[in-house]
Coordinates of C-alpha atoms in Angstrom, one line a residue:
M17 CA 33.4 -32.3 -5.2
K18 CA 30.1 -33.7 -4.0
I19 CA 30.8 -32.3 -0.5
I20 CA 31.4 -28.8 -2.0
K21 CA 28.2 -28.9 -4.0
R22 CA 26.2 -30.1 -1.0
N23 CA 27.6 -27.2 1.1
L24 CA 26.9 -24.7 -1.6
F25 CA 23.3 -26.0 -1.9
Q26 CA 22.8 -25.9 1.9
T27 CA 24.1 -22.3 1.9
A28 CA 21.7 -21.3 -0.9
I29 CA 18.8 -22.9 0.9
I30 CA 19.6 -20.9 4.1
V31 CA 19.9 -17.7 2.2
L32 CA 16.5 -18.3 0.5
L33 CA 14.9 -19.2 3.8
L34 CA 16.2 -16.0 5.4
A35 CA 15.0 -13.9 2.5
G36 CA 11.6 -15.6 2.6
C37 CA 11.1 -14.7 6.3
K38 CA 11.1 -11.0 5.5
S39 CA 7.7 -9.7 4.4
K40 CA 7.4 -6.7 2.2
E41 CA 6.0 -4.7 5.1
E42 CA 8.8 -5.6 7.5
K43 CA 11.2 -2.8 8.4
V44 CA 14.9 -3.1 8.2
V45 CA 16.3 -5.1 11.2
A46 CA 19.8 -6.4 11.5
T47 CA 20.0 -10.2 10.8
D48 CA 23.6 -10.7 11.8
E49 CA 23.4 -12.5 15.2
S50 CA 26.7 -10.9 16.2
A51 CA 25.3 -7.4 15.7
K52 CA 24.7 -5.8 19.0
K53 CA 21.3 -4.4 19.7
P54 CA 21.3 -0.6 20.1
N55 CA 20.7 1.1 23.4
I56 CA 17.6 3.2 23.3
V57 CA 17.1 6.4 25.2
F58 CA 14.0 8.6 25.3
I59 CA 14.8 12.1 26.4
Y60 CA 11.4 13.6 27.4
M61 CA 10.9 17.3 28.1
D62 CA 8.0 18.7 30.1
D63 CA 6.1 21.6 28.5
L64 CA 8.7 22.4 25.9
G65 CA 7.0 24.1 22.9
Y66 CA 7.5 23.9 19.2
G67 CA 9.2 27.3 19.2
D68 CA 11.4 26.8 22.3
M69 CA 14.4 25.5 20.5
S70 CA 16.7 27.4 18.2
A71 CA 16.7 24.5 15.8
Y72 CA 12.9 25.0 15.4
G73 CA 13.2 28.7 14.8
A74 CA 13.7 30.3 18.2
T75 CA 15.8 33.5 17.9
E76 CA 15.8 34.8 21.4
I77 CA 17.2 31.7 23.1
S78 CA 20.0 29.3 22.1
T79 CA 19.8 25.6 22.8
P80 CA 23.0 24.2 21.3
N81 CA 22.8 20.7 22.8
M82 CA 19.2 20.1 21.8
D83 CA 20.1 21.6 18.4
A84 CA 23.0 19.1 18.0
L85 CA 20.5 16.3 18.1
A86 CA 18.3 18.0 15.6
T87 CA 21.0 18.8 13.1
G88 CA 22.7 15.4 13.6
G89 CA 19.6 13.3 13.3
V90 CA 16.1 13.5 11.8
Q91 CA 14.2 16.6 12.8
F92 CA 10.5 16.1 12.4
T93 CA 8.3 19.1 11.6
N94 CA 5.1 17.1 12.1
G95 CA 6.0 15.3 15.3
Y96 CA 3.2 15.0 17.9
A97 CA 2.6 14.1 21.4
S98 CA -0.7 12.3 21.8
S99 CA -2.1 14.9 24.1
A100 CA -1.9 18.6 25.2
T101 CA -1.2 17.7 28.8
C102 CA 1.3 15.5 30.6
T103 CA -0.3 12.4 32.1
P104 CA -2.1 11.3 28.9
S105 CA 1.0 11.8 26.7
R106 CA 3.2 9.8 29.2
Y107 CA 0.6 7.0 29.1
A108 CA 0.7 7.0 25.3
I109 CA 4.4 7.1 24.8
L110 CA 4.9 4.0 27.0
T111 CA 1.8 2.0 26.0
G112 CA 1.3 2.8 22.3
R113 CA -2.4 3.4 23.2
Y114 CA -4.6 6.4 22.7
P115 CA -5.0 7.9 26.2
W116 CA -8.7 8.8 25.6
R117 CA -9.3 5.0 25.6
N118 CA -8.5 5.1 29.4
K119 CA -10.8 7.3 31.4
D120 CA -8.2 7.7 34.1
A121 CA -5.5 9.1 31.7
K122 CA -5.9 12.8 32.8
I123 CA -3.8 15.1 34.9
L124 CA -3.4 13.2 38.1
P125 CA -2.9 14.2 41.7
G126 CA 0.2 12.9 43.4
T127 CA -1.9 10.3 45.3
A128 CA -3.6 8.7 42.2
P129 CA -3.3 5.0 41.7
L130 CA -1.3 3.6 38.8
I131 CA -3.2 4.0 35.5
I132 CA -1.2 1.5 33.4
D133 CA -2.5 -2.0 33.8
T134 CA 0.3 -4.2 34.9
A135 CA -0.7 -6.8 32.3
Q136 CA -0.5 -4.2 29.5
M137 CA 2.3 -4.1 26.9
T138 CA 4.7 -1.2 27.4
V139 CA 8.0 -0.1 25.7
P140 CA 10.1 -1.3 28.7
K141 CA 8.2 -4.5 29.0
M142 CA 8.7 -5.2 25.3
L143 CA 12.4 -4.5 25.5
Q144 CA 12.8 -6.6 28.6
G145 CA 11.6 -9.5 26.5
E146 CA 14.4 -8.8 24.1
G147 CA 17.1 -8.9 26.8
Y148 CA 17.3 -5.2 27.6
A149 CA 17.9 -3.6 31.0
T150 CA 15.3 -0.9 31.5
G151 CA 15.4 2.2 33.6
I152 CA 13.5 5.4 34.2
V153 CA 14.9 8.6 35.7
G154 CA 12.8 11.7 36.3
K155 CA 9.1 12.6 36.2
W156 CA 6.6 9.7 36.3
H157 CA 3.0 11.2 36.8
L158 CA 1.2 8.0 35.9
G159 CA 0.0 7.1 39.4
L160 CA 1.4 4.8 42.0
G161 CA -0.1 2.0 44.1
S162 CA -3.7 1.0 44.0
G163 CA -5.2 3.8 46.2
N164 CA -4.5 4.9 49.7
V165 CA -0.7 4.8 49.4
N166 CA 1.4 4.4 52.5
W167 CA 4.5 6.4 51.6
N168 CA 6.4 4.9 54.5
E169 CA 6.4 1.5 53.0
R170 CA 7.3 0.2 49.5
V171 CA 4.9 1.9 47.0
S172 CA 3.6 -0.7 44.5
P173 CA 2.5 -1.1 41.8
G174 CA 4.6 1.5 40.0
P175 CA 7.2 1.7 37.2
N176 CA 8.9 -1.6 38.3
E177 CA 5.6 -3.4 37.8
V178 CA 5.1 -2.2 34.2
G179 CA 8.6 -3.0 32.8
F180 CA 11.3 -0.9 34.5
D181 CA 14.0 -2.9 36.2
Y182 CA 15.2 0.4 37.8
S183 CA 13.1 3.4 38.7
Y184 CA 14.2 6.8 40.2
I185 CA 11.3 9.2 40.0
L186 CA 9.2 12.0 41.3
A187 CA 5.7 10.7 41.8
A188 CA 3.8 13.4 39.9
T189 CA 5.1 16.9 39.1
Q190 CA 7.5 19.4 40.8
D191 CA 4.5 21.5 41.9
R192 CA 2.6 18.6 43.5
V193 CA 3.2 16.7 46.8
P194 CA 4.8 14.4 47.8
T195 CA 8.0 16.4 47.2
V196 CA 10.3 13.4 47.5
Y197 CA 12.2 11.1 45.2
I198 CA 11.1 7.5 45.0
A199 CA 13.8 4.8 44.3
D200 CA 12.3 1.4 43.1
G201 CA 9.2 2.1 45.2
H202 CA 10.9 3.4 48.3
V203 CA 11.0 7.1 49.3
D204 CA 14.7 8.0 49.1
G205 CA 16.2 9.2 52.3
L206 CA 13.1 8.7 54.4
D207 CA 13.6 8.8 58.2
P208 CA 11.2 6.2 59.7
N209 CA 10.9 8.3 62.8
D210 CA 9.5 11.2 60.6
P211 CA 6.8 9.5 58.5
I212 CA 5.1 11.1 55.5
E213 CA 1.5 11.9 55.3
V214 CA -0.1 13.2 52.0
S215 CA -3.6 14.4 51.2
Y216 CA -5.2 16.3 48.4
E217 CA -8.4 16.9 50.3
K218 CA -7.5 18.7 53.6
N219 CA -4.5 20.1 55.3
F220 CA -2.8 18.6 58.4
E221 CA -3.3 20.5 61.6
G222 CA -0.6 23.1 62.2
E223 CA 0.9 22.9 58.7
P224 CA 1.4 26.3 56.9
T225 CA 0.0 26.9 53.4
G226 CA 0.6 29.3 50.7
L227 CA -2.9 30.6 51.1
D228 CA -2.7 31.3 54.8
N229 CA 1.0 32.0 55.2
P230 CA 2.2 33.9 52.2
E231 CA 5.0 35.4 54.3
L232 CA 6.7 31.9 54.3
T233 CA 6.9 31.7 50.5
T234 CA 9.7 32.7 48.2
M235 CA 7.7 32.1 45.1
K236 CA 4.2 33.7 44.9
W237 CA 1.3 31.6 43.6
H238 CA -0.9 33.0 40.8
H239 CA -3.6 30.3 40.7
G240 CA -4.1 26.8 42.0
H241 CA -0.7 26.5 43.9
N242 CA -1.5 27.6 47.4
N243 CA -1.3 24.5 49.6
S244 CA 1.8 23.0 51.5
I245 CA 5.0 25.1 51.3
V246 CA 8.2 23.2 50.6
N247 CA 11.5 25.1 50.1
G248 CA 9.5 28.3 50.1
V249 CA 7.4 27.1 47.1
P250 CA 3.6 26.6 47.7
R251 CA 2.4 23.4 46.0
I252 CA -0.7 21.6 45.0
G253 CA -1.8 19.2 47.8
F254 CA -0.9 18.8 51.5
M255 CA 2.0 17.0 53.0
K256 CA 3.4 16.5 56.5
G257 CA 6.7 14.9 57.7
G258 CA 9.5 13.4 55.6
E259 CA 11.8 16.4 56.2
S260 CA 15.0 14.4 55.4
A261 CA 13.6 13.1 52.2
K262 CA 12.4 16.3 50.7
W263 CA 14.1 17.3 47.5
S264 CA 16.0 20.5 46.8
D265 CA 14.3 22.1 43.8
V266 CA 17.3 24.0 42.5
D267 CA 19.3 20.8 42.5
M268 CA 16.7 18.6 40.9
A269 CA 18.1 18.8 37.3
D270 CA 21.7 17.9 38.5
H271 CA 20.3 15.1 40.7
F272 CA 18.4 13.5 37.8
L273 CA 21.4 13.9 35.5
A274 CA 23.7 12.1 37.9
K275 CA 21.2 9.2 38.2
A276 CA 20.9 9.0 34.4
Q277 CA 24.7 9.1 34.0
Q278 CA 25.1 6.4 36.6
Y279 CA 22.6 4.2 34.9
V280 CA 24.5 4.5 31.6
K281 CA 27.8 3.7 33.2
E282 CA 26.4 0.6 35.0
H283 CA 24.6 -0.8 32.0
K284 CA 26.9 0.1 29.1
N285 CA 28.0 -3.6 28.6
K286 CA 24.5 -4.8 27.6
P287 CA 21.6 -3.3 25.7
F288 CA 19.6 -0.9 27.8
F289 CA 16.6 1.3 27.6
L290 CA 16.5 4.6 29.6
Y291 CA 13.5 6.8 29.8
Y292 CA 15.1 10.1 30.9
A293 CA 12.2 12.4 31.8
L294 CA 13.3 15.9 32.6
Q295 CA 11.1 18.2 34.6
Q296 CA 11.9 21.4 32.7
P297 CA 10.3 23.8 31.8
H298 CA 7.3 22.8 34.0
V299 CA 6.5 24.9 37.0
P300 CA 7.8 25.8 39.5
R301 CA 10.8 26.9 37.5
T302 CA 13.7 26.7 39.9
P303 CA 17.0 27.0 38.0
H304 CA 20.2 26.2 39.7
P305 CA 22.1 29.4 40.6
R306 CA 24.5 28.5 37.7
F307 CA 21.7 29.2 35.3
A308 CA 19.6 31.8 37.1
G309 CA 19.3 35.0 35.0
K310 CA 21.3 33.5 32.1
S311 CA 18.5 33.6 29.5
G312 CA 17.2 37.1 30.2
M313 CA 13.7 35.7 30.0
G314 CA 13.1 34.9 33.6
P315 CA 13.1 31.4 35.2
R316 CA 11.3 29.7 32.2
G317 CA 14.1 30.6 29.8
D318 CA 16.7 29.8 32.5
V319 CA 15.4 26.3 33.0
I320 CA 15.4 25.6 29.2
L321 CA 19.1 26.6 29.2
E322 CA 19.6 24.4 32.2
A323 CA 17.9 21.4 30.5
D324 CA 20.0 22.0 27.4
W325 CA 23.2 21.8 29.4
M326 CA 22.0 18.6 31.1
I327 CA 21.4 17.0 27.8
G328 CA 24.8 18.0 26.6
E329 CA 26.4 16.5 29.7
F330 CA 24.4 13.3 29.2
M331 CA 25.5 13.0 25.6
K332 CA 29.1 13.4 26.7
T333 CA 28.6 10.5 29.0
L334 CA 27.4 8.3 26.2
E335 CA 30.5 9.3 24.2
N336 CA 33.0 8.9 27.0
E337 CA 31.6 5.5 27.8
G338 CA 32.1 4.5 24.1
I339 CA 28.5 3.7 23.3
L340 CA 27.3 6.9 21.6
E341 CA 27.4 5.2 18.1
N342 CA 25.3 2.3 19.4
T343 CA 22.6 4.4 21.0
L344 CA 19.4 5.6 19.5
I345 CA 18.1 8.8 21.0
V346 CA 14.5 9.9 20.8
F347 CA 14.0 13.5 21.9
S348 CA 10.6 15.1 22.4
S349 CA 8.2 16.9 24.8
D350 CA 5.0 15.7 26.5
N351 CA 2.9 18.7 25.2
G352 CA 3.1 22.3 24.1
P353 CA 4.2 25.4 26.0
V354 CA 2.6 27.5 28.7
V355 CA 4.1 30.7 30.1
N356 CA 2.2 31.5 33.3
D357 CA 1.1 28.1 34.7
G358 CA 0.4 29.0 38.3
Y359 CA 3.2 31.2 39.7
Y360 CA 4.4 34.8 39.5
D361 CA 7.8 34.0 38.1
D362 CA 8.5 36.9 35.6
S363 CA 8.0 34.5 32.7
E364 CA 5.4 36.7 31.1
E365 CA 7.0 39.9 31.9
K366 CA 10.4 38.9 30.6
L367 CA 9.3 36.8 27.6
G368 CA 10.2 39.6 25.2
N369 CA 10.0 38.6 21.5
H370 CA 10.3 34.8 22.3
T371 CA 7.3 32.8 21.0
P372 CA 7.3 29.4 22.8
A373 CA 4.7 28.0 20.3
G374 CA 6.6 29.3 17.3
I375 CA 4.2 29.8 14.3
L376 CA 1.6 27.5 15.8
R377 CA -1.7 28.5 17.5
G378 CA -2.6 27.6 21.0
G379 CA -0.4 25.8 23.6
K380 CA -0.7 23.4 26.5
Y381 CA -4.3 22.4 27.1
S382 CA -5.3 23.4 23.6
L383 CA -6.7 21.5 20.6
F384 CA -5.0 23.9 18.3
D385 CA -1.7 22.5 16.9
A386 CA 0.6 24.0 19.5
G387 CA -0.9 21.9 22.1
T388 CA 0.4 18.6 20.7
R389 CA 2.9 19.4 17.9
V390 CA 6.2 19.5 19.6
P391 CA 10.0 19.1 19.0
F392 CA 10.6 15.5 17.9
I393 CA 14.0 14.2 16.9
T394 CA 15.6 10.8 16.3
Y395 CA 19.4 10.7 16.6
W396 CA 21.8 7.8 16.1
K397 CA 25.3 8.9 15.3
G398 CA 26.7 7.1 12.3
T399 CA 23.4 5.3 11.5
I400 CA 20.8 8.0 11.0
A401 CA 21.7 10.4 8.3
P402 CA 20.9 14.1 9.3
G403 CA 17.9 15.6 7.7
K404 CA 14.5 17.2 8.2
S405 CA 11.2 15.3 7.7
D406 CA 7.6 16.4 7.4
A407 CA 6.3 12.9 8.0
L408 CA 3.4 12.7 10.4
V409 CA 4.7 10.8 13.4
C410 CA 3.4 10.5 17.0
Q411 CA 4.9 9.3 20.2
L412 CA 2.3 6.6 20.1
D413 CA 4.3 5.0 17.3
L414 CA 7.4 4.4 19.3
L415 CA 6.4 1.1 20.9
T416 CA 5.7 -0.7 17.6
S417 CA 8.6 1.0 15.9
M418 CA 11.1 0.1 18.6
A419 CA 9.8 -3.4 18.6
A420 CA 10.5 -3.7 14.9
L421 CA 14.0 -2.3 15.5
V422 CA 14.9 -5.0 18.0
G423 CA 13.1 -7.9 16.3
S424 CA 10.1 -8.1 18.6
D425 CA 6.6 -8.9 17.3
K426 CA 4.9 -6.8 20.0
T427 CA 2.7 -3.9 19.1
G428 CA 0.7 -1.2 20.7
E429 CA -3.0 -0.9 20.1
D430 CA -2.8 2.4 18.3
S431 CA 0.9 2.4 17.6
E432 CA 2.1 2.2 13.9
N433 CA 5.4 0.8 12.7
L434 CA 7.2 4.0 11.4
L435 CA 10.7 2.7 11.9
D436 CA 11.8 3.7 8.4
A437 CA 10.6 7.3 9.1
F438 CA 12.3 7.4 12.5
M439 CA 15.6 6.0 10.9
G440 CA 15.5 8.6 8.1
K441 CA 14.9 6.0 5.4
S442 CA 11.4 7.2 4.5
K443 CA 9.4 10.4 4.4
D444 CA 6.2 8.5 4.9
G445 CA 4.5 8.7 8.2
R446 CA 1.0 7.8 9.5
E447 CA -2.0 9.0 7.5
E448 CA -4.2 10.1 10.4
L449 CA -4.1 10.9 14.1
V450 CA -6.6 11.6 16.9
L451 CA -5.3 14.3 19.2
E452 CA -6.5 15.0 22.7
A453 CA -6.6 17.9 25.2
T454 CA -8.3 17.6 28.6
S455 CA -10.6 14.8 27.3
R456 CA -11.6 16.6 24.1
T457 CA -10.4 15.2 20.9
A458 CA -9.6 16.5 17.4
F459 CA -8.3 15.0 14.2
R460 CA -5.3 15.3 11.9
K461 CA -5.4 13.7 8.4
G462 CA -2.7 14.5 5.9
N463 CA -2.3 18.2 5.9
W464 CA -5.8 18.8 7.4
A465 CA -6.8 19.4 11.0
M466 CA -10.4 19.2 12.2
I467 CA -11.7 20.3 15.5
P468 CA -15.3 19.4 16.5
P469 CA -17.5 21.9 18.2
Y470 CA -17.1 22.1 22.0
K471 CA -18.8 24.0 24.7
G472 CA -16.6 25.9 27.1
P473 CA -14.4 29.1 27.1
A474 CA -12.5 29.9 23.9
I475 CA -9.5 31.0 26.1
N476 CA -8.2 29.8 29.4
K477 CA -7.7 33.3 30.9
M478 CA -5.5 32.0 33.7
V479 CA -2.8 30.8 31.3
K480 CA -3.9 33.0 28.3
I481 CA -4.1 30.1 25.8
E482 CA -6.7 29.5 23.2
L483 CA -8.3 26.1 23.9
G484 CA -9.9 25.4 20.5
N485 CA -13.5 25.5 21.8
A486 CA -16.0 26.9 19.4
E487 CA -19.7 26.5 18.5
E488 CA -18.9 25.3 15.0
Y489 CA -16.6 22.8 13.3
Q490 CA -13.1 24.1 12.5
L491 CA -11.1 22.9 9.5
Y492 CA -7.6 24.0 8.6
N493 CA -5.2 23.3 5.9
L494 CA -1.9 23.2 7.8
E495 CA 0.3 23.1 4.7
N496 CA -1.0 26.6 3.6
D497 CA -2.0 27.8 7.1
P498 CA 0.1 26.3 9.8
S499 CA -1.0 29.1 12.2
Q500 CA -4.7 27.9 11.8
K501 CA -6.0 31.4 11.0
E502 CA -8.5 30.5 8.3
N503 CA -11.4 28.2 9.1
L504 CA -12.4 26.3 5.9
A505 CA -15.2 24.3 7.4
K506 CA -17.9 26.2 5.5
S507 CA -16.0 26.7 2.3
N508 CA -14.9 23.1 2.0
P509 CA -17.8 21.0 3.3
E510 CA -16.7 17.9 1.4
K511 CA -13.3 17.7 3.1
L512 CA -15.0 18.5 6.5
Q513 CA -17.4 15.5 6.1
E514 CA -14.5 13.3 5.0
L515 CA -12.6 14.1 8.1
I516 CA -15.6 13.8 10.4
A517 CA -16.4 10.3 9.0
D518 CA -12.7 9.1 9.4
F519 CA -12.5 10.6 12.9
E520 CA -15.7 8.8 14.0
K521 CA -14.4 5.5 12.7
I522 CA -11.6 5.7 15.2
R523 CA -13.1 7.8 18.0
G524 CA -16.7 6.8 17.7
N525 CA -19.6 9.3 17.9
S526 CA -20.6 8.7 21.5
N527 CA -17.8 11.0 22.8
D528 CA -17.2 8.7 25.8
G529 CA -14.6 10.3 28.1
I530 CA -15.5 13.9 27.3
Q531 CA -15.8 15.6 30.7
D532 CA -18.0 18.7 31.1
L533 CA -17.4 19.5 27.4
E534 CA -20.2 18.3 25.1
L535 CA -19.7 17.8 21.4
K536 CA -22.5 19.6 19.6

């Protein structure tokens, strides 16, 4: 009898100790040691706008596989990238740190050095510490090496040095050299007898360019894309050699899908993190012939359909391997949409009634909401209940939130624990958020958006997007005016001053990092 009482007492003590270890602020994390930690996959689109998915209101294009994630998980209507361009957003999603804190977090050339400090906490590094295998497949664009890269040797530091066990990437963007894949630091398929040379300053003697040899191009450049020609496409930057390693543009989506599927199959028996960074619908838009002409909107629409199919095939792989119900998917985009972004590709002419930004104002490069408010979905079959949420969430918050999910105490400098919101258990998000576009910053608090005065053009005429620059402060109530048509700065000075004060507490008032655009 005494033994039974003693065992009951010990059990009670253990239960109390376990309960006491949970603070009121701690999010729900499985305490059963036998419970398997979930796989985590970030599916990251490139330039997909808020209005580019049928689940977000698009009527001229159908994205059934993306929509299945939205209708089967939590579809956020106030989900944000940190920035209106690619490199800064990619920096933020991996580090949980505002990109404007890093002066190098801006659109990078393909020869830029790595901008993530190898000592910095990142999502993959945090997950490595919890026993996860970690991999990246797709677009990187966060710099490689430490300057003066020799592409004919192992390029380091790179993804492997900031937390990824496995890395299969393109260095920058599809429209920039080098036009090769890089596997764990090595150019894939490189012939040592045909070494690669890359420069963003001057061309190599005898190499044709889009500017001088337009007859060699199959895609005509509109602005900024008139250097080395690869596969008939003029690029940004100059490259020589490496012929056997050059990618096939039309096969890129299939190539990355195969690598992502292979990663899943090889790591299905232990928890893994996969950062699957698709290149669509960034320029140059080069749909595989299976998708060319399918959207009726030109190549931009076609590559959205292509990406949607790739996502469907990837989800089938998770299901076929028996791990779909133990995999958390986070789907989003690095910034808002742009139609003509450097090539004549019929995307403007064939856009028709499609509105890539949906009801939002602006687009890529813009401080208006369409620059950073993007499709944002969390999906976990059988665990996350389907629904919509207007919680204010940002990709910044994924590091700390994923840490809470897997039981890590790691955090990101600007990353909040919004695990309950991501799991569909709460409609509460963050209170405020600094948003960035080409080193300019604006502020979101509650339903209000404030844009400080900036010098510079109101519209980028090359891409036909409003940038948000104005001589006076702008204040918008997004609940009543999601299209940001009515500036309330003069009619509501108290709210304006409140937002300015809160913004400056985070951002400071020295405007460090603003380049060629002064705050008045």
